[in-house]
XYZ file of C-alpha atoms in Angstrom:
140
model
C -11.572 9.825 -1.408
C -10.009 10.180 -4.853
C -6.774 8.548 -5.985
C -4.660 11.675 -5.396
C -5.881 11.873 -1.808
C -5.168 8.179 -1.346
C -1.604 8.598 -2.624
C -1.113 11.604 -0.354
C -2.378 9.638 2.653
C 0.066 6.799 1.979
C 2.876 9.293 1.257
C 2.300 11.098 4.569
C 2.336 7.791 6.429
C 5.717 6.876 4.928
C 7.153 10.373 5.560
C 8.262 9.731 9.166
C 9.836 13.122 9.839
C 7.122 15.204 8.153
C 9.458 17.043 5.788
C 7.183 16.333 2.789
C 9.905 14.155 1.257
C 10.508 10.410 1.399
C 14.115 9.376 1.876
C 15.472 6.030 0.691
C 15.623 4.972 4.371
C 11.925 5.847 4.856
C 11.062 3.899 1.695
C 13.060 0.920 2.967
C 11.321 1.082 6.360
C 7.893 1.197 4.699
C 8.674 -1.889 2.642
C 9.759 -3.738 5.793
C 6.487 -2.788 7.520
C 4.456 -4.393 4.762
C 6.585 -7.513 4.690
C 8.837 -6.658 1.762
C 12.594 -6.625 1.629
C 14.406 -3.695 0.076
C 18.069 -2.946 0.663
C 19.131 0.652 1.137
C 20.909 0.471 -2.230
C 17.699 -0.753 -3.903
C 15.709 2.024 -2.225
C 18.253 4.601 -3.424
C 18.033 3.189 -6.960
C 14.227 3.354 -6.867
C 14.379 6.983 -5.738
C 16.878 7.836 -8.497
C 14.507 6.445 -11.140
C 11.983 9.218 -10.540
C 14.019 11.907 -8.724
C 13.483 14.782 -11.150
C 15.085 17.498 -8.991
C 18.165 15.453 -8.037
C 17.819 15.909 -4.267
C 17.912 12.172 -3.532
C 14.425 12.299 -1.990
C 10.892 11.676 -3.255
C 8.362 14.490 -3.399
C 4.692 13.515 -3.520
C 4.718 13.895 -7.310
C 7.808 11.691 -7.649
C 6.321 9.135 -5.252
C 3.189 8.888 -7.405
C 5.352 8.336 -10.509
C 7.247 5.578 -8.714
C 4.082 3.845 -7.498
C 2.207 4.132 -10.773
C 4.985 2.975 -13.032
C 3.144 2.328 -16.283
C -0.370 1.353 -17.240
C -1.853 3.124 -14.237
C -5.481 2.969 -15.341
C -5.374 -0.760 -16.056
C -3.620 -1.474 -12.760
C -6.167 0.594 -10.852
C -9.082 -1.221 -12.480
C -7.539 -4.591 -11.632
C -6.946 -3.515 -8.031
C -10.496 -2.222 -7.680
C -11.912 -5.508 -8.979
C -9.712 -7.520 -6.617
C -10.677 -5.273 -3.696
C -14.381 -5.818 -4.424
C -13.885 -9.582 -4.173
C -12.583 -9.281 -0.622
C -14.723 -6.495 0.818
C -18.021 -6.987 2.634
C -20.965 -5.837 0.554
C -21.317 -2.085 0.858
C -18.710 -1.742 3.618
C -15.973 -0.260 1.420
C -13.300 -2.105 3.385
C -11.854 -5.560 3.899
C -12.681 -6.938 7.338
C -11.191 -10.034 8.963
C -14.540 -11.758 8.361
C -14.662 -10.848 4.654
C -11.023 -11.884 4.206
C -11.719 -15.232 5.884
C -14.767 -15.767 3.667
C -12.875 -15.064 0.428
C -9.835 -17.109 1.404
C -12.128 -20.052 2.167
C -13.681 -19.715 -1.295
C -10.271 -20.070 -2.910
C -9.229 -22.998 -0.718
C -6.996 -21.064 1.682
C -8.791 -21.567 4.987
C -7.480 -19.318 7.763
C -8.631 -18.713 11.327
C -10.170 -15.377 12.294
C -7.001 -14.562 14.288
C -4.837 -15.284 11.233
C -7.028 -12.986 9.126
C -6.783 -10.229 11.749
C -2.995 -10.554 11.707
C -2.882 -10.431 7.900
C -4.904 -7.214 7.935
C -2.876 -5.738 10.801
C 0.303 -5.992 8.693
C -1.092 -3.498 6.157
C -3.531 -1.492 8.298
C -1.854 1.926 8.110
C -4.379 3.761 10.282
C -4.921 0.988 12.844
C -8.704 0.726 12.422
C -8.660 -3.071 12.061
C -9.808 -3.127 8.431
C -8.209 -2.462 5.042
C -9.327 0.589 3.089
C -8.605 0.663 -0.639
C -5.429 2.758 -0.238
C -4.044 0.251 2.269
C -4.988 -2.584 -0.090
C -3.035 -0.799 -2.853
C 0.049 -0.679 -0.638
C -0.349 -4.369 0.167
C -0.618 -5.277 -3.515
C 2.293 -3.114 -4.696
């Protein structure tokens, strides 16, 4: 899955009503789901930053601009390196077991249930593990 497909997957998950646009309210709801706080006014301001057609909503293209901000390539490389630290060898995903292992290495011991809960908070497709696109959402 390339980066454009990953952005589209995240975009479609945020787009609750399927209108191919993300409203400030949908953006706010998404942030709440991943544990962030964003007021409606802040969400509206974020949308305005990249809203090139002035409709008050984010198209996929505008969403990508918002997410990428600046220095996209460097950010992506950093995220990929961080993801590799947490994933199980060759699995291509972060499992509760691999998360527990890495957290233990950095002195943050957690139970398996705590690791499952941490993953569940960002697991957009409900498969019990974090794919790279879900990891990107968590880290943004």
